[in-house]
GROMACS .gro file of C-alpha atoms in nm:
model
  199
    1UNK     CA    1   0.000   0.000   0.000
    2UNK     CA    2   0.252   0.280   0.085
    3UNK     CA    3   0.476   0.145  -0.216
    4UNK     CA    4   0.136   0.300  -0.419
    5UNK     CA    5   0.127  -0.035  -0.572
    6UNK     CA    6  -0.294  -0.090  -0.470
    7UNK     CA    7  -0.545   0.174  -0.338
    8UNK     CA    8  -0.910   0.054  -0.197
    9UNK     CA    9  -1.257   0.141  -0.203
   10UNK     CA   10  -1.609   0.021  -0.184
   11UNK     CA   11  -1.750  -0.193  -0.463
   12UNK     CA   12  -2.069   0.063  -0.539
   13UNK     CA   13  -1.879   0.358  -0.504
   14UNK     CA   14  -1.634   0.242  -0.826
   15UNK     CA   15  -1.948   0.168  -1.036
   16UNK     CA   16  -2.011   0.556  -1.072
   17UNK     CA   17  -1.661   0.555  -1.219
   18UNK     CA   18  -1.701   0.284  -1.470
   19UNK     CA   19  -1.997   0.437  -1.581
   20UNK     CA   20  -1.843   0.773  -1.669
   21UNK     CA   21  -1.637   0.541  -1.860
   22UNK     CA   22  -1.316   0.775  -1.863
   23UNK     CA   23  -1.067   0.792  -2.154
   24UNK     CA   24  -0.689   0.861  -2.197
   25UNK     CA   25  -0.585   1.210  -2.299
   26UNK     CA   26  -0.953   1.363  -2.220
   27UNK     CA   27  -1.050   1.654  -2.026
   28UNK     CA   28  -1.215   1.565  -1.663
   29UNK     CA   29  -1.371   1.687  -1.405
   30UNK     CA   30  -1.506   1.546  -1.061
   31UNK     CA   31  -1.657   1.796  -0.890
   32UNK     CA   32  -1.688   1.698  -0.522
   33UNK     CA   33  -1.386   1.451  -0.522
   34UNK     CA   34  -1.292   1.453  -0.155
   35UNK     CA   35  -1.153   1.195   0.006
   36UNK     CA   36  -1.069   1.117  -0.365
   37UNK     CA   37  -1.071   0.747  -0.401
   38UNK     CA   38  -1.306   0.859  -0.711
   39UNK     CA   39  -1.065   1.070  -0.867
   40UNK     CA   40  -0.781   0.812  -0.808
   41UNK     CA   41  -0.989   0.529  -0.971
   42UNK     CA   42  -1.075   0.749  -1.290
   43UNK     CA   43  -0.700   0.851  -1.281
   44UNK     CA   44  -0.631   0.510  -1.368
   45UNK     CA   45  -0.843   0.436  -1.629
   46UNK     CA   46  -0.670   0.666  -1.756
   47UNK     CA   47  -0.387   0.524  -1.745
   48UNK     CA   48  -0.228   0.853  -1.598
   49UNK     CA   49  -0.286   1.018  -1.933
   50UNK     CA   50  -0.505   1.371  -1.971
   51UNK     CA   51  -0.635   1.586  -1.704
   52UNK     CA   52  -0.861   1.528  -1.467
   53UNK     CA   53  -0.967   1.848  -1.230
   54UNK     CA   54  -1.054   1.734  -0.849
   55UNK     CA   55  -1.257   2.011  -0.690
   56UNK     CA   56  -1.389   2.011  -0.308
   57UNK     CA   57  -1.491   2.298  -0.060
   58UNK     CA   58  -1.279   2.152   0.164
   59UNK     CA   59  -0.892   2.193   0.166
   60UNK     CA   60  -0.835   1.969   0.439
   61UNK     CA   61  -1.019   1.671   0.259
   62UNK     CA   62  -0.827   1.770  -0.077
   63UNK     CA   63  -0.510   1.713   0.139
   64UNK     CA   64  -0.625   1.379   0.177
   65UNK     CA   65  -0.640   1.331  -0.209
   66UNK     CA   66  -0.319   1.505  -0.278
   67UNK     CA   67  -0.182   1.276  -0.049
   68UNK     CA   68  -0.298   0.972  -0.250
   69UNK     CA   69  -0.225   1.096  -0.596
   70UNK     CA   70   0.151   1.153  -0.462
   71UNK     CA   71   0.171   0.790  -0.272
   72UNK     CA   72   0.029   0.641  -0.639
   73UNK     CA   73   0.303   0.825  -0.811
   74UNK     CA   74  -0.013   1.018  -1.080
   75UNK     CA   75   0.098   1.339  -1.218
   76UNK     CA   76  -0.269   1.415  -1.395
   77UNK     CA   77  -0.460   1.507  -1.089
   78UNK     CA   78  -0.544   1.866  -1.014
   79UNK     CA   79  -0.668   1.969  -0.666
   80UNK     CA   80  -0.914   2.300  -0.631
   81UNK     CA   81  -1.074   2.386  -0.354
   82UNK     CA   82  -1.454   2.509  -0.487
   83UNK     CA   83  -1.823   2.528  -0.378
   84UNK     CA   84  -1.972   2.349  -0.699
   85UNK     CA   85  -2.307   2.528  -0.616
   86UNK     CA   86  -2.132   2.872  -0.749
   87UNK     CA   87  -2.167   2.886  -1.099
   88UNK     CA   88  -1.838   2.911  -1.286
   89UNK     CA   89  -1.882   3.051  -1.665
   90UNK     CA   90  -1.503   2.984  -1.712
   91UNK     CA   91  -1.556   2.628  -1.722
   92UNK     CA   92  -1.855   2.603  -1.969
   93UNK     CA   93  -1.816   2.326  -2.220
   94UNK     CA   94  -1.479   2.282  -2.089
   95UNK     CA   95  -1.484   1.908  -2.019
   96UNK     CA   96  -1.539   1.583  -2.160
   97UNK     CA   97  -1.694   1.391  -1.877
   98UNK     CA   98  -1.820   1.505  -1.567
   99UNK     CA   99  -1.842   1.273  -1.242
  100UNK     CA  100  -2.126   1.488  -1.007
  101UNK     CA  101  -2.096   1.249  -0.675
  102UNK     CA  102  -2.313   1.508  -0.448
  103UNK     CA  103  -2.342   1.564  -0.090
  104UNK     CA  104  -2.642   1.340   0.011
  105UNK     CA  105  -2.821   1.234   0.362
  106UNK     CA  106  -2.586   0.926   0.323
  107UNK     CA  107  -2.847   0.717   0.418
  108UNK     CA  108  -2.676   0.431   0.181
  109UNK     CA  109  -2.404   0.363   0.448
  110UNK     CA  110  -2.551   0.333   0.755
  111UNK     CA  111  -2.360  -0.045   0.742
  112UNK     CA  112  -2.032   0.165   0.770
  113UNK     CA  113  -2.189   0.486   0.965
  114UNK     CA  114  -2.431   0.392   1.178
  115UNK     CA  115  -2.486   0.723   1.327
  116UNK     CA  116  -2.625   0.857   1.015
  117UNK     CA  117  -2.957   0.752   1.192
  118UNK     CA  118  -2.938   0.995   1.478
  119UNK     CA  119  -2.916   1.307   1.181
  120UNK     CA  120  -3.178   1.557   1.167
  121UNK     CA  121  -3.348   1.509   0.834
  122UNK     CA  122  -3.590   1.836   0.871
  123UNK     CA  123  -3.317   2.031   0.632
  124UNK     CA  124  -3.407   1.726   0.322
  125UNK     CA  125  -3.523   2.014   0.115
  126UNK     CA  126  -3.178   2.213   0.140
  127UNK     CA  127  -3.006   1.916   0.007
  128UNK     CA  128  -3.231   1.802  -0.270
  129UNK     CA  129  -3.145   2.260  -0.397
  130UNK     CA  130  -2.769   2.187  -0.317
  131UNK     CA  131  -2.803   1.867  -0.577
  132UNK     CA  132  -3.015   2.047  -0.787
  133UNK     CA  133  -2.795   2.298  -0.824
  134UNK     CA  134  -2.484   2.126  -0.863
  135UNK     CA  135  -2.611   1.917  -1.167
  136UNK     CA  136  -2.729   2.245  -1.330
  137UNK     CA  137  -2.382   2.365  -1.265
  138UNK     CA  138  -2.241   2.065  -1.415
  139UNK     CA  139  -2.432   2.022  -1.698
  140UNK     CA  140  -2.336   2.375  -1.826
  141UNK     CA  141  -1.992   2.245  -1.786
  142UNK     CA  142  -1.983   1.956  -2.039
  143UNK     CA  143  -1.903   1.963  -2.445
  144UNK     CA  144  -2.153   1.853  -2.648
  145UNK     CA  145  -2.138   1.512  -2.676
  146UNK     CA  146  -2.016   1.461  -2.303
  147UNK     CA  147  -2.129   1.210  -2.040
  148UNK     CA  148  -2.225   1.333  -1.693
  149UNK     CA  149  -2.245   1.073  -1.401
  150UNK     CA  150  -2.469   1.174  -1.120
  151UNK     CA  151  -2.464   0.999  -0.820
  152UNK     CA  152  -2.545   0.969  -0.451
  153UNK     CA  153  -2.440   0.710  -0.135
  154UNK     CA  154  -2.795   0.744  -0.047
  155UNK     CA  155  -3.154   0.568  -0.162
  156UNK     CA  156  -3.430   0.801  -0.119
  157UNK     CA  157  -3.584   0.890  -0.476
  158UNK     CA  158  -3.616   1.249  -0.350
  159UNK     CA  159  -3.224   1.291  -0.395
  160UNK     CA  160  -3.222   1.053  -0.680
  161UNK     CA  161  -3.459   0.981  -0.966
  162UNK     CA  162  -3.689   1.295  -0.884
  163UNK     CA  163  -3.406   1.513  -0.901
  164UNK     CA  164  -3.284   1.324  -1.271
  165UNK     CA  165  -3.648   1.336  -1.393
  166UNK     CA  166  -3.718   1.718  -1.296
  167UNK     CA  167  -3.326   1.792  -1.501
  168UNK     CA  168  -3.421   1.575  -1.808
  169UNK     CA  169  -3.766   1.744  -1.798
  170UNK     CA  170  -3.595   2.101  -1.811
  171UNK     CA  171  -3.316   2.007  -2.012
  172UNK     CA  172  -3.409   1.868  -2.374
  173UNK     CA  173  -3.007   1.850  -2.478
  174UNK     CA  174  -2.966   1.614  -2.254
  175UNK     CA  175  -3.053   1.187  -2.262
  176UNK     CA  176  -3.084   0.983  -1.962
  177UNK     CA  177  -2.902   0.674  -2.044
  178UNK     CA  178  -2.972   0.450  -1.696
  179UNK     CA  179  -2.951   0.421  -1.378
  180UNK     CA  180  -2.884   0.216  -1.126
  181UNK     CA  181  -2.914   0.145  -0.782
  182UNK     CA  182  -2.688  -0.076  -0.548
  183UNK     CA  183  -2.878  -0.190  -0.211
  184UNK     CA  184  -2.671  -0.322   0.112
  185UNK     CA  185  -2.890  -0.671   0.183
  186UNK     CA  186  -2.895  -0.708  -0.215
  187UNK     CA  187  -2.561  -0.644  -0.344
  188UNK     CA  188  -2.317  -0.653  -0.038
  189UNK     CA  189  -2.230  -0.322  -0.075
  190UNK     CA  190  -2.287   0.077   0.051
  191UNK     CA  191  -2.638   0.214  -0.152
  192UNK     CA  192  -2.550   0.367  -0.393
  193UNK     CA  193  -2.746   0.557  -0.704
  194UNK     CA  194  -2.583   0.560  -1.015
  195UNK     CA  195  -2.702   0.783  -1.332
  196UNK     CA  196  -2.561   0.814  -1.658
  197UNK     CA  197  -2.640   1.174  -1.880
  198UNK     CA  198  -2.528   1.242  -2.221
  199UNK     CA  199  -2.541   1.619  -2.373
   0.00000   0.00000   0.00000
């Protein structure tokens, strides 16, 4: 592990990454990548090759990630600390794929986090605008032609499918290819909501 020779990570939380289905030498950008075991996995599928921007609001969790990329000796990896609910015009179009792996109630892994139970769910409806938000944000940001992954650790179809339906409705550019949820007592993993979106 320390000789960067193997990194780990749960089984649902790599399916959002094989669905964006990243490719050497394109432009990338996961835009709430702390810890980062996202960013490292679509690092290497791309075989170290392109740029991939890592954005968080939080510095200290970005620390975390520059951390990894350095112990897994990748040199593609660019760490910026952002709020991805403030619109940025300079990256319109900018990027090829898009991973959008939102802040959620977490309610998908209780298994690991068990005192996810004990939050206080009254502030659901700030949560579902931060999402909202984000994948409006993020969807301005991808070329035409692009594939945006949205996706959550949590299983409520408030912070899921509702909030995919309500985009697609709004947003005739863009196709909902699937989605795809992962369930603890089904799959043996965290739940997990997957959805692919092509511009």
């Amino acid at each position: 592990y320390k000789r960067g020779l193997f990194s780990i990570q749960d089984y649902s939380s790599m399916q959002c990454v094989l669905a964006l289905a990243p490719q050497e030498n394109e432009k990338i950008l996961d835009i709430c990548s702390a810890p980062g075991g996202k960013s490292i996995f679509i690092s290497q599928l791309m075989n170290n090759k392109g740029s991939l921007l890592s954005m968080d609001i939080s510095q200290n969790k970005l620390n975390l990630l520059d951390e990894q990329v350095k112990r897994l000796d990748i040199n593609i990896v660019t760490t910026k600390v952002n709020d991805a609910t403030i619109f940025n015009e300079n990256y319109v179009e900018q990027f090829d794929r898009i991973l959008a792996d939102v802040p959620c109630s977490g309610l998908g892994i209780l298994r690991r986090k068990p005192e996810i139970r004990y939050k206080n769910f009254e502030d659901i409806e700030k949560i579902i605008s931060i999402q909202k938000t984000i994948l409006f944000n993020c969807s301005s940001y991808l070329k035409k032609g692009g594939r945006l992954v949205y996706s959550t650790c949590t299983l409520g179809k408030e912070e899921n499918i509702d909030i995919v339906n309500d985009f697609i409705n709004k947003n005739k550019n863009f196709k909902l290819i699937y989605t795809k949820e992962y369930y603890p007592h089904i799959d043996n993993t965290d739940g997990f909501f997957v959805c692919v979106i092509e511009k």
